[in-house]
Amino acid sequence: MNIIIRLREKYAALLRDKQIPLMQSRIRILTFGLILMIALLLIITIKSLLREDYKTAARLVIPISAMCSGLYLMFEKNNWQLAGHLFLLSLSSVIWTNILMYTYGINLVSLQITLIIISASFYILGKNWGIVYSLAGVIPVVTHLLLTNGQNGKITVTPLQLNNSSFMLALIVNFGILITMHYEFFKSFFKSNSKERELNSQLQSALKEAQEATKLRADFLSSMSHELRTPLHAVIGLINILSVENPRKDQEENLAVLRFSAENLLALINDTLDFSKMNEDQITLNKSPFNLTILLQNILATFRPKAEQKKIDIRLNLDFENVPLHIIGDQTRLAQILNNLISNALKFTDNGGQVEILVATKNRTEKHILLHFAIKDSGIGIPKNKQEIIFEPFLQANNNITKRYGGTGLGLAIVKRLIGLHLSKLVLESEEHVGSAFSFEIKYELALSIVSPEAVQLVKPAISTISNLNILIAEDNIINIMLLKKILDQWNCNYSLSKDGKEALDMVKTGGFDVVLMDIHMPVMDGFEASRHIRELPDVNMSKIKIIALTASSDVDIQQSFSYTYLDDYLTKPFSSQLLKEKLEGVVQQLSGK
């Protein structure tokens, strides 16, 4: 009794180890097959000994021993595969000896055992061994049928066999094994399908939850970006206004500290939001014609004051310097790439160093141009063993760099991904204490000249006629209204105020305005909806009014909005007063060109 209990415990433990339904089914099929076949062969052997049929008893001892060894291997050594081989070899030996040692040829039991071998070999050991053992069981049967002319077309059960209890027992047991094998296999099959369906359902639920969490995170970041940019716009804007109102020397120093802190905070917000959008694959390239020469000159002008402050020699070298280059691409993203790289070059270059911006033509055809960009500096350089990790988010070459120079470690990660969107790679060449060079290549489509070559000037002349514009300000934030009024008052502009989109729409219908400075997030009616209604006005002069969005939302949020098409242009807060002036001057140029 103790042996039976121990075997049951071993069997239960073996099933627990195999969590997959198909594996459990294989264990059950093998266990039932071994036990039933051992019992059947033992009974036949004992009966043969009682009839003094020592020949039959002797040939059955070998398969019985092999199957008992299989049970031992399976329960004691946890080696069910070898047990399966012993089981199938034993059955094959029964087939071969039946045909070779007896004259009655192939009977119903022999065919049953052949079917058991074919089914069990595939179910227990898989397709490869299934083919091997199937052939081992089928070949002797087919060979015998060929040699005996198909046994004259008869596979019989004789009256002697029907009266033989061993034969009838074998017939019944073999049917039982066949039924058990197929039952266990298809039970495991349906159980696996049920688990698969359950798992798929769980995966779908998890995927839906992940998508909802991602959307919530994106909405949260977008909302936080808006809420942070709005007061920051006021801070930076007022700093700029105070800076041009003839401050005292001590006030200039205080304003410089404020500007530095505010701009660093703005850079942190922008980098965090951009990196989040890139992780969600929400950033795409928006291609439009632009003048690369003017873009590069403007970028150089932006960084020149900082370079002069550190006495850094910053240079721009173009191989098309005297010929304006008009291309089609994403001007904003190219500027973001260059701004990040140049900012890093200036940051990590000590006083009296050198920064060089190189742009060269690698290849040019009638329709396309391949440009090579390189930003070189004589800064601190990057050790060889750190040149891979600096492209990872939030990582810098070492902690001392973070403490000394600041930064989030997102800049190069963003640059690398933006360059990847252009189907290119960022290449780094650097030597510690000597300097670094970041380079990349981008292929652009050539564009027709945006303006005639004679009219191209690198520095646009100031246009004072913006004072003649009738400007409508649609803004609900009191601080932003105050800031806009101060900026526009500097240029003696004519402006009117509306506190929401509905009021702005009603004022546009009066027909007295040339341009609308439209905030996006407003009560009653937001800026997008107000812009849509304006475009739908029947009066062409009203519906074609210039609309410039002033928003604390990110570039990506604006450009991905369906309502973006209702806008003529946009500025993301905080923006410089000079950039707003350039936008208004553009409106004047367009109106004067009618």
Coordinates of C-alpha atoms in Angstrom, one line a residue:
M1 CA 0.0 0.0 0.0
N2 CA 2.8 2.4 0.9
I3 CA 4.4 1.8 -2.6
I4 CA 1.1 2.8 -4.3
I5 CA 0.7 5.9 -2.2
R6 CA 4.4 6.9 -2.9
L7 CA 3.8 6.3 -6.6
R8 CA 0.7 8.5 -6.6
E9 CA 2.6 11.3 -4.8
K10 CA 5.4 11.0 -7.4
Y11 CA 2.9 11.1 -10.2
A12 CA 1.1 14.2 -8.7
A13 CA 4.5 15.9 -8.3
L14 CA 5.5 15.2 -11.9
L15 CA 2.2 16.7 -13.1
R16 CA 2.7 19.8 -10.9
D17 CA 6.2 20.4 -12.4
K18 CA 4.7 20.4 -15.9
Q19 CA 2.4 23.5 -16.0
I20 CA 1.7 23.3 -19.7
P21 CA -1.5 21.3 -20.4
L22 CA 0.1 19.4 -23.4
M23 CA 3.0 18.3 -21.2
Q24 CA 0.6 17.1 -18.5
S25 CA -1.3 15.2 -21.1
R26 CA 1.9 13.4 -22.3
I27 CA 2.6 12.3 -18.8
R28 CA -0.9 10.9 -18.3
I29 CA -0.9 9.1 -21.7
L30 CA 2.5 7.5 -20.9
T31 CA 1.6 6.6 -17.4
F32 CA -1.8 5.0 -18.3
G33 CA -0.2 3.2 -21.3
L34 CA 2.7 1.8 -19.3
I35 CA 0.5 0.6 -16.4
L36 CA -2.2 -1.0 -18.6
M37 CA 0.3 -2.6 -20.9
I38 CA 2.4 -4.0 -18.1
A39 CA -0.7 -5.4 -16.4
L40 CA -1.9 -6.9 -19.7
L41 CA 1.5 -8.5 -20.6
L42 CA 1.9 -9.9 -17.0
I43 CA -1.5 -11.5 -17.2
I44 CA -0.7 -13.0 -20.6
T45 CA 2.7 -14.2 -19.4
I46 CA 1.2 -15.9 -16.3
K47 CA -1.4 -17.6 -18.5
S48 CA 1.3 -18.7 -20.9
L49 CA 3.3 -20.3 -18.0
L50 CA 0.2 -22.1 -16.8
R51 CA -0.3 -23.5 -20.3
E52 CA 3.4 -24.3 -20.4
D53 CA 3.8 -21.9 -23.4
Y54 CA 7.3 -20.9 -22.4
K55 CA 8.1 -19.4 -25.8
T56 CA 5.4 -16.7 -25.4
A57 CA 6.3 -16.1 -21.8
A58 CA 10.0 -15.7 -22.6
R59 CA 9.3 -13.1 -25.4
L60 CA 7.0 -11.1 -23.2
V61 CA 9.5 -10.8 -20.3
I62 CA 11.7 -8.4 -22.3
P63 CA 8.9 -5.7 -23.0
I64 CA 7.6 -6.1 -19.4
S65 CA 11.1 -5.4 -18.0
A66 CA 11.6 -2.5 -20.4
M67 CA 8.2 -0.9 -19.4
C68 CA 8.9 -1.4 -15.7
S69 CA 12.2 0.4 -16.3
G70 CA 10.3 3.2 -18.0
L71 CA 8.0 3.6 -14.9
Y72 CA 11.1 3.8 -12.7
L73 CA 12.8 6.4 -14.9
M74 CA 9.6 8.5 -15.0
F75 CA 8.8 8.5 -11.3
E76 CA 12.2 8.3 -9.7
K77 CA 14.4 10.1 -12.3
N78 CA 11.8 12.5 -13.8
N79 CA 12.9 11.3 -17.2
W80 CA 9.6 10.8 -19.0
Q81 CA 11.2 11.1 -22.5
L82 CA 13.4 8.0 -22.0
A83 CA 10.4 6.2 -20.5
G84 CA 8.4 7.0 -23.6
H85 CA 11.2 5.5 -25.8
L86 CA 11.1 2.3 -23.8
F87 CA 7.3 2.1 -24.0
L88 CA 7.4 2.5 -27.8
L89 CA 10.3 0.1 -28.3
S90 CA 8.5 -2.5 -26.2
L91 CA 5.4 -2.2 -28.3
S92 CA 7.4 -2.4 -31.6
S93 CA 9.1 -5.5 -30.3
V94 CA 5.7 -7.1 -29.7
I95 CA 4.7 -6.4 -33.4
W96 CA 7.9 -7.8 -34.8
T97 CA 7.9 -11.0 -32.7
N98 CA 4.2 -11.6 -33.5
I99 CA 4.9 -11.6 -37.2
L100 CA 8.2 -13.5 -37.0
M101 CA 7.4 -16.1 -34.4
Y102 CA 3.7 -17.0 -35.2
T103 CA 2.0 -18.3 -38.3
Y104 CA -1.4 -16.7 -37.9
G105 CA 0.1 -13.4 -39.3
I106 CA -1.5 -10.0 -38.7
N107 CA -4.6 -10.1 -36.5
L108 CA -6.7 -7.4 -35.0
V109 CA -4.5 -7.0 -31.9
S110 CA -1.4 -6.5 -34.0
L111 CA -3.2 -3.6 -35.9
Q112 CA -4.3 -2.2 -32.6
I113 CA -0.8 -2.1 -31.3
T114 CA 0.4 -0.5 -34.5
L115 CA -2.2 2.2 -34.1
I116 CA -1.1 2.7 -30.5
I117 CA 2.5 3.1 -31.6
I118 CA 1.6 5.6 -34.3
S119 CA -0.6 7.7 -31.9
A120 CA 1.6 7.5 -28.8
S121 CA 4.8 8.3 -30.6
F122 CA 3.4 11.6 -32.0
Y123 CA 1.5 12.5 -28.8
I124 CA 4.3 11.7 -26.4
L125 CA 7.6 12.4 -28.2
G126 CA 6.6 14.8 -31.0
K127 CA 6.7 14.8 -34.8
N128 CA 10.3 13.7 -35.4
W129 CA 10.3 10.6 -33.2
G130 CA 6.7 10.1 -34.2
I131 CA 7.8 9.4 -37.8
V132 CA 10.6 7.0 -36.6
Y133 CA 8.4 4.9 -34.4
S134 CA 5.5 5.0 -36.9
L135 CA 7.8 3.5 -39.5
A136 CA 9.0 0.9 -37.0
G137 CA 5.5 -0.2 -36.4
V138 CA 4.2 0.0 -40.0
I139 CA 7.1 -1.5 -41.9
P140 CA 6.8 -5.1 -40.5
V141 CA 3.0 -5.0 -41.1
V142 CA 3.3 -3.8 -44.7
T143 CA 6.2 -6.1 -45.4
H144 CA 4.3 -9.1 -44.1
L145 CA 1.2 -8.1 -46.2
L146 CA 3.4 -7.8 -49.3
L147 CA 5.1 -11.2 -48.7
T148 CA 1.8 -13.0 -48.1
N149 CA -0.1 -11.3 -50.9
G150 CA -2.1 -9.4 -48.4
Q151 CA -3.0 -12.5 -46.4
N152 CA -5.4 -13.3 -49.2
G153 CA -7.2 -10.0 -48.3
K154 CA -8.2 -11.2 -44.8
I155 CA -7.4 -10.0 -41.4
T156 CA -9.5 -12.4 -39.3
V157 CA -10.4 -13.1 -35.7
T158 CA -10.6 -16.9 -35.4
P159 CA -13.0 -18.8 -33.0
L160 CA -9.9 -20.0 -31.1
Q161 CA -8.8 -16.4 -30.5
L162 CA -12.3 -15.4 -29.5
N163 CA -12.3 -18.2 -26.9
N164 CA -8.9 -17.1 -25.7
S165 CA -9.3 -14.9 -22.7
S166 CA -5.8 -13.4 -23.2
F167 CA -6.6 -12.3 -26.7
M168 CA -9.9 -10.8 -25.7
L169 CA -8.3 -9.0 -22.8
A170 CA -5.6 -7.6 -25.1
L171 CA -8.3 -6.5 -27.5
I172 CA -10.2 -4.6 -24.8
V173 CA -7.1 -3.1 -23.2
N174 CA -5.7 -1.9 -26.5
F175 CA -9.0 -0.2 -27.3
G176 CA -8.9 1.4 -23.8
I177 CA -5.4 2.7 -24.4
L178 CA -6.4 4.2 -27.8
I179 CA -9.4 5.9 -26.3
T180 CA -7.5 7.2 -23.3
M181 CA -4.7 8.6 -25.5
H182 CA -7.0 10.5 -27.8
Y183 CA -9.2 11.8 -24.9
E184 CA -6.2 13.1 -22.9
F185 CA -4.6 14.7 -26.0
F186 CA -7.7 16.6 -27.1
K187 CA -8.6 17.5 -23.5
S188 CA -5.2 19.2 -23.2
F189 CA -5.7 20.8 -26.7
F190 CA -9.0 22.4 -25.6
K191 CA -7.5 23.4 -22.2
S192 CA -4.6 25.0 -24.0
N193 CA -7.0 26.9 -26.3
S194 CA -9.0 28.0 -23.2
K195 CA -5.8 29.2 -21.5
E196 CA -4.7 30.9 -24.7
R197 CA -8.0 32.7 -25.0
E198 CA -7.8 33.7 -21.4
L199 CA -4.2 35.0 -21.8
N200 CA -5.2 36.9 -25.0
S201 CA -8.0 38.5 -23.1
Q202 CA -5.6 39.5 -20.2
L203 CA -3.1 40.8 -22.8
Q204 CA -5.8 42.9 -24.5
S205 CA -6.9 44.3 -21.1
A206 CA -3.3 45.0 -20.2
L207 CA -2.7 46.6 -23.5
K208 CA -5.8 48.8 -23.2
E209 CA -4.7 49.8 -19.7
A210 CA -1.2 50.6 -20.9
Q211 CA -2.6 52.7 -23.8
E212 CA -4.9 54.6 -21.4
A213 CA -2.0 55.1 -19.0
T214 CA 0.1 56.4 -21.8
K215 CA -2.7 58.8 -22.9
L216 CA -3.1 60.0 -19.4
R217 CA 0.6 60.6 -19.0
A218 CA 0.7 62.4 -22.4
D219 CA -2.3 64.5 -21.4
F220 CA -0.8 65.2 -18.0
L221 CA 2.5 66.3 -19.5
S222 CA 0.7 68.4 -22.1
S223 CA -1.4 70.1 -19.4
M224 CA 1.6 70.6 -17.1
S225 CA 3.6 72.0 -20.0
H226 CA 0.8 74.5 -20.6
E227 CA 0.5 75.4 -16.9
L228 CA 4.2 75.9 -16.5
R229 CA 4.8 77.8 -19.8
T230 CA 2.0 80.3 -19.0
P231 CA 3.6 81.9 -15.9
L232 CA 7.1 81.4 -17.4
H233 CA 6.0 83.4 -20.4
A234 CA 5.1 86.2 -18.1
V235 CA 8.4 86.0 -16.3
I236 CA 10.6 85.9 -19.4
G237 CA 8.5 88.5 -21.1
L238 CA 8.7 91.0 -18.2
I239 CA 12.5 90.4 -18.0
N240 CA 12.8 91.3 -21.6
I241 CA 10.7 94.4 -21.2
L242 CA 12.6 95.5 -18.1
S243 CA 15.9 94.9 -19.9
V244 CA 15.1 97.6 -22.6
E245 CA 13.9 100.2 -20.1
N246 CA 17.4 101.4 -19.2
P247 CA 17.9 99.5 -16.0
R248 CA 20.7 100.4 -13.5
K249 CA 23.9 98.4 -13.5
D250 CA 22.9 96.4 -10.4
Q251 CA 19.5 95.8 -11.9
E252 CA 21.0 94.5 -15.1
E253 CA 22.9 91.8 -13.1
N254 CA 19.7 90.8 -11.3
L255 CA 17.9 90.6 -14.6
A256 CA 20.6 88.5 -16.1
V257 CA 20.3 86.0 -13.2
L258 CA 16.5 85.9 -13.7
R259 CA 16.8 85.4 -17.4
F260 CA 19.4 82.6 -17.0
S261 CA 17.2 80.8 -14.5
A262 CA 14.0 81.2 -16.5
E263 CA 15.6 80.1 -19.7
N264 CA 17.1 77.0 -18.0
L265 CA 13.7 76.1 -16.6
L266 CA 12.2 76.6 -20.1
A267 CA 14.8 74.3 -21.6
L268 CA 14.1 71.6 -19.0
I269 CA 10.4 71.8 -19.7
N270 CA 10.9 71.6 -23.5
D271 CA 13.4 68.7 -23.3
T272 CA 11.2 66.7 -21.0
L273 CA 8.1 67.2 -23.1
D274 CA 9.9 66.5 -26.4
F275 CA 11.5 63.3 -25.0
S276 CA 8.1 62.1 -23.8
K277 CA 6.5 62.8 -27.2
M278 CA 9.4 60.9 -29.0
N279 CA 8.9 57.9 -26.7
E280 CA 5.2 57.8 -27.9
D281 CA 6.2 58.3 -31.5
Q282 CA 4.1 61.4 -31.7
I283 CA 6.7 63.6 -33.5
T284 CA 6.7 63.7 -37.2
L285 CA 8.6 65.9 -39.7
N286 CA 6.6 68.8 -41.2
K287 CA 8.2 69.7 -44.4
S288 CA 7.9 73.1 -46.0
P289 CA 10.2 75.3 -48.1
F290 CA 12.7 77.5 -46.2
N291 CA 15.9 79.4 -46.7
L292 CA 18.7 77.5 -45.0
T293 CA 21.2 80.4 -45.3
I294 CA 18.9 82.7 -43.3
L295 CA 18.2 80.0 -40.8
L296 CA 21.9 79.4 -40.1
Q297 CA 22.6 83.1 -39.9
N298 CA 19.8 83.6 -37.4
I299 CA 21.0 80.6 -35.3
L300 CA 24.5 82.1 -35.3
A301 CA 23.1 85.5 -34.2
T302 CA 21.2 83.8 -31.3
F303 CA 24.4 82.3 -29.8
R304 CA 26.8 85.1 -30.5
P305 CA 26.0 87.1 -27.3
K306 CA 26.7 84.0 -25.2
A307 CA 29.9 83.3 -27.1
E308 CA 31.1 86.9 -26.7
Q309 CA 30.4 86.6 -23.0
K310 CA 32.8 83.7 -22.7
K311 CA 35.2 85.2 -25.3
I312 CA 34.6 82.1 -27.5
D313 CA 35.3 82.5 -31.2
I314 CA 32.2 81.2 -32.9
R315 CA 32.2 80.8 -36.7
L316 CA 29.9 79.7 -39.4
N317 CA 31.5 78.2 -42.5
L318 CA 29.2 77.4 -45.6
D319 CA 30.3 76.2 -49.0
F320 CA 27.3 78.0 -50.4
E321 CA 27.7 81.3 -48.4
N322 CA 27.2 83.6 -51.3
V323 CA 24.2 81.7 -52.8
P324 CA 21.1 81.4 -50.7
L325 CA 20.0 77.8 -50.5
H326 CA 16.3 77.0 -50.6
I327 CA 15.3 73.5 -49.5
I328 CA 12.2 71.6 -48.4
G329 CA 12.3 70.1 -44.9
D330 CA 11.4 70.6 -41.3
Q331 CA 13.0 73.9 -40.4
T332 CA 11.9 73.7 -36.7
R333 CA 13.5 70.3 -36.1
L334 CA 16.7 71.2 -37.9
A335 CA 16.9 74.3 -35.8
Q336 CA 16.3 72.2 -32.7
I337 CA 19.1 69.8 -33.6
L338 CA 21.6 72.6 -34.3
N339 CA 20.6 74.6 -31.2
N340 CA 21.1 71.6 -29.0
L341 CA 24.6 70.8 -30.4
I342 CA 25.8 74.5 -30.5
S343 CA 24.5 75.1 -27.0
N344 CA 26.4 72.0 -25.8
A345 CA 29.6 73.2 -27.6
L346 CA 29.4 76.6 -26.0
K347 CA 28.6 75.1 -22.6
F348 CA 31.5 72.7 -22.5
T349 CA 34.1 75.0 -24.1
D350 CA 36.0 77.2 -21.6
N351 CA 36.7 80.9 -22.0
G352 CA 38.8 81.8 -25.0
G353 CA 37.9 78.6 -26.9
Q354 CA 36.5 78.1 -30.4
V355 CA 33.3 76.7 -31.8
E356 CA 32.8 76.1 -35.5
I357 CA 29.6 75.4 -37.4
L358 CA 30.3 73.7 -40.8
V359 CA 27.7 73.0 -43.5
A360 CA 29.0 71.4 -46.7
T361 CA 27.4 70.0 -49.9
K362 CA 28.2 66.3 -50.2
N363 CA 26.1 65.6 -53.3
R364 CA 23.7 67.6 -55.4
T365 CA 21.4 66.6 -58.2
E366 CA 18.7 68.5 -60.1
K367 CA 16.1 67.8 -57.4
H368 CA 18.0 66.9 -54.2
I369 CA 21.0 67.9 -52.1
L370 CA 22.9 66.0 -49.5
L371 CA 24.2 68.3 -46.8
H372 CA 26.9 67.5 -44.2
F373 CA 26.5 69.3 -40.9
A374 CA 29.3 69.4 -38.2
I375 CA 29.6 71.3 -34.9
K376 CA 33.2 71.4 -33.7
D377 CA 34.5 72.8 -30.4
S378 CA 37.8 73.0 -28.5
G379 CA 36.1 72.0 -25.2
I380 CA 36.7 69.4 -22.5
G381 CA 36.1 66.5 -24.9
I382 CA 34.6 63.1 -24.0
P383 CA 36.5 60.0 -22.8
K384 CA 36.4 57.0 -25.2
N385 CA 34.7 54.8 -22.6
K386 CA 31.9 57.4 -22.2
Q387 CA 31.1 58.2 -25.8
E388 CA 28.2 55.7 -25.9
I389 CA 26.4 56.5 -22.7
I390 CA 26.1 60.3 -23.4
F391 CA 23.4 59.5 -26.0
E392 CA 21.3 57.7 -23.3
P393 CA 18.5 59.7 -21.7
F394 CA 19.4 61.4 -18.4
L395 CA 23.0 60.3 -18.5
Q396 CA 26.2 62.4 -18.8
A397 CA 29.8 61.5 -19.0
N398 CA 30.2 61.8 -15.2
N399 CA 28.5 63.4 -12.2
N400 CA 31.0 66.2 -12.0
I401 CA 29.9 67.4 -15.4
T402 CA 26.3 67.6 -14.1
K403 CA 27.4 69.6 -11.1
R404 CA 29.7 71.9 -13.0
Y405 CA 27.7 72.6 -16.2
G406 CA 24.2 71.5 -15.3
G407 CA 21.7 70.0 -17.8
T408 CA 19.3 67.1 -17.7
G409 CA 21.2 64.7 -20.0
L410 CA 18.3 64.8 -22.5
G411 CA 19.7 67.0 -25.2
L412 CA 21.8 64.5 -27.1
A413 CA 19.2 61.8 -26.7
I414 CA 16.6 64.1 -28.4
V415 CA 19.1 65.2 -31.1
K416 CA 19.9 61.5 -31.9
R417 CA 16.2 60.7 -32.3
L418 CA 15.5 63.8 -34.4
I419 CA 18.3 62.9 -36.7
G420 CA 17.0 59.4 -36.9
L421 CA 13.7 60.8 -38.1
H422 CA 15.7 62.3 -41.0
L423 CA 17.0 58.7 -41.7
S424 CA 20.5 59.7 -40.7
K425 CA 22.9 59.0 -37.8
L426 CA 24.8 61.3 -35.4
V427 CA 28.5 60.7 -35.5
L428 CA 30.8 61.7 -32.6
E429 CA 34.6 62.2 -32.8
S430 CA 36.1 63.4 -29.5
E431 CA 39.3 63.4 -27.6
E432 CA 39.5 64.3 -23.9
H433 CA 40.9 67.8 -23.2
V434 CA 41.1 68.5 -26.9
G435 CA 37.5 68.9 -28.1
S436 CA 34.6 67.2 -29.8
A437 CA 32.9 67.1 -33.3
F438 CA 29.3 66.1 -33.8
S439 CA 28.3 65.5 -37.4
F440 CA 25.4 64.2 -39.5
E441 CA 24.1 64.2 -43.0
I442 CA 20.6 65.0 -44.2
K443 CA 19.2 64.7 -47.7
Y444 CA 16.8 67.5 -48.7
E445 CA 14.6 68.2 -51.7
L446 CA 15.6 71.4 -53.4
A447 CA 12.9 74.2 -53.5
L448 CA 12.3 77.1 -55.8
S449 CA 13.6 80.4 -54.5
I450 CA 11.3 81.7 -51.9
V451 CA 12.1 85.3 -52.9
S452 CA 14.2 86.5 -55.8
P453 CA 18.0 86.4 -55.2
E454 CA 18.2 90.2 -55.5
A455 CA 15.9 90.5 -52.6
V456 CA 17.7 88.1 -50.3
Q457 CA 19.3 89.8 -47.3
L458 CA 20.7 87.9 -44.3
V459 CA 19.5 90.6 -41.9
K460 CA 15.9 91.7 -42.6
P461 CA 15.4 95.4 -42.4
A462 CA 13.1 96.7 -39.7
I463 CA 9.6 97.5 -40.9
S464 CA 8.0 100.3 -38.9
T465 CA 4.6 100.0 -40.6
I466 CA 3.4 97.4 -38.0
S467 CA 2.1 100.4 -36.1
N468 CA -0.5 100.7 -38.9
L469 CA -1.9 97.2 -38.2
N470 CA -5.2 96.8 -36.4
I471 CA -4.5 93.9 -34.0
L472 CA -7.1 91.9 -32.1
I473 CA -5.8 90.1 -29.0
A474 CA -7.9 87.1 -27.9
E475 CA -6.5 86.2 -24.4
D476 CA -8.1 85.4 -21.1
N477 CA -5.0 85.5 -18.9
I478 CA -4.6 88.9 -17.2
I479 CA -0.8 88.6 -17.0
N480 CA -0.5 87.7 -20.6
I481 CA -2.7 90.6 -21.7
M482 CA -0.6 93.0 -19.7
L483 CA 2.6 91.6 -21.2
L484 CA 1.2 91.8 -24.8
K485 CA 0.1 95.4 -24.2
K486 CA 3.6 96.4 -23.0
I487 CA 5.2 94.7 -26.0
L488 CA 2.8 96.3 -28.6
D489 CA 2.9 99.6 -26.9
Q490 CA 6.7 99.7 -27.6
W491 CA 5.9 99.6 -31.3
N492 CA 2.9 102.0 -31.1
C493 CA 0.5 99.3 -32.4
N494 CA -3.3 99.6 -32.5
Y495 CA -4.9 96.8 -30.7
S496 CA -8.2 95.7 -29.1
L497 CA -8.9 93.0 -26.5
S498 CA -11.3 90.1 -26.3
K499 CA -11.5 87.7 -23.3
D500 CA -12.6 84.5 -25.1
G501 CA -13.0 83.0 -28.5
K502 CA -16.7 83.8 -28.9
E503 CA -16.0 87.5 -28.2
A504 CA -13.1 87.4 -30.7
L505 CA -15.3 85.9 -33.4
D506 CA -18.0 88.6 -32.8
M507 CA -15.3 91.4 -33.1
V508 CA -13.8 89.9 -36.3
K509 CA -17.3 90.1 -37.8
T510 CA -17.1 93.9 -37.5
G511 CA -14.3 93.8 -40.2
G512 CA -11.9 96.2 -38.5
F513 CA -8.9 94.0 -38.0
D514 CA -5.8 92.8 -40.0
V515 CA -4.5 90.1 -37.7
V516 CA -5.7 88.1 -34.6
L517 CA -3.3 87.1 -31.9
M518 CA -5.3 84.0 -30.7
D519 CA -4.8 82.2 -27.5
I520 CA -5.8 78.5 -27.8
H521 CA -7.0 77.7 -24.3
M522 CA -9.9 80.1 -23.5
P523 CA -13.3 79.8 -21.8
V524 CA -16.6 79.8 -23.7
M525 CA -14.9 79.0 -27.1
D526 CA -11.3 78.0 -27.5
G527 CA -8.9 79.4 -30.1
F528 CA -9.2 76.5 -32.5
E529 CA -13.0 76.6 -32.6
A530 CA -13.0 80.4 -33.0
S531 CA -10.5 80.1 -35.8
R532 CA -12.7 77.5 -37.5
H533 CA -15.8 79.8 -37.3
I534 CA -13.7 82.7 -38.7
R535 CA -12.6 80.7 -41.7
E536 CA -16.3 79.8 -42.3
L537 CA -17.5 83.4 -42.5
P538 CA -19.1 84.3 -45.9
D539 CA -17.2 87.5 -46.2
V540 CA -13.8 86.7 -47.8
N541 CA -12.1 89.7 -46.3
M542 CA -13.1 88.5 -42.8
S543 CA -12.5 84.7 -43.3
K544 CA -9.0 85.3 -44.8
I545 CA -7.8 87.4 -41.8
K546 CA -4.4 86.4 -40.5
I547 CA -4.6 84.3 -37.3
I548 CA -1.4 83.8 -35.3
A549 CA -1.9 81.5 -32.3
L550 CA -0.1 82.4 -29.1
T551 CA -0.2 79.2 -27.0
A552 CA 1.6 77.5 -24.1
S553 CA 1.0 74.1 -25.8
S554 CA 3.9 72.4 -27.5
D555 CA 4.8 72.5 -31.2
V556 CA 3.7 68.8 -31.5
D557 CA 0.3 69.4 -29.9
I558 CA -0.4 72.3 -32.2
Q559 CA 0.8 70.6 -35.4
Q560 CA -1.0 67.4 -34.7
S561 CA -4.3 69.1 -34.0
F562 CA -6.8 68.8 -36.9
S563 CA -7.6 72.5 -36.4
Y564 CA -3.9 73.5 -37.1
T565 CA -5.0 74.1 -40.7
Y566 CA -7.2 77.1 -39.6
L567 CA -4.1 79.0 -38.3
D568 CA -1.7 81.1 -40.4
D569 CA 1.1 80.8 -37.9
Y570 CA 1.8 80.2 -34.2
L571 CA 4.1 81.1 -31.4
T572 CA 4.7 78.9 -28.4
K573 CA 4.9 80.7 -25.1
P574 CA 7.3 82.0 -23.8
F575 CA 8.3 83.7 -27.0
S576 CA 10.6 86.7 -27.6
S577 CA 9.2 90.1 -28.5
Q578 CA 11.5 90.2 -31.5
L579 CA 10.0 86.9 -32.9
L580 CA 6.5 88.4 -32.5
K581 CA 7.6 91.5 -34.3
E582 CA 9.0 89.4 -37.2
K583 CA 5.6 87.6 -37.5
L584 CA 3.7 90.9 -37.6
E585 CA 6.2 92.3 -40.1
G586 CA 5.4 89.3 -42.3
V587 CA 1.7 90.1 -42.1
V588 CA 2.5 93.7 -43.2
Q589 CA 4.5 92.4 -46.2
Q590 CA 1.7 90.0 -47.2
L591 CA -1.0 92.8 -46.9
S592 CA 1.1 95.3 -48.8
G593 CA 1.6 92.7 -51.6
K594 CA -2.1 92.4 -52.3

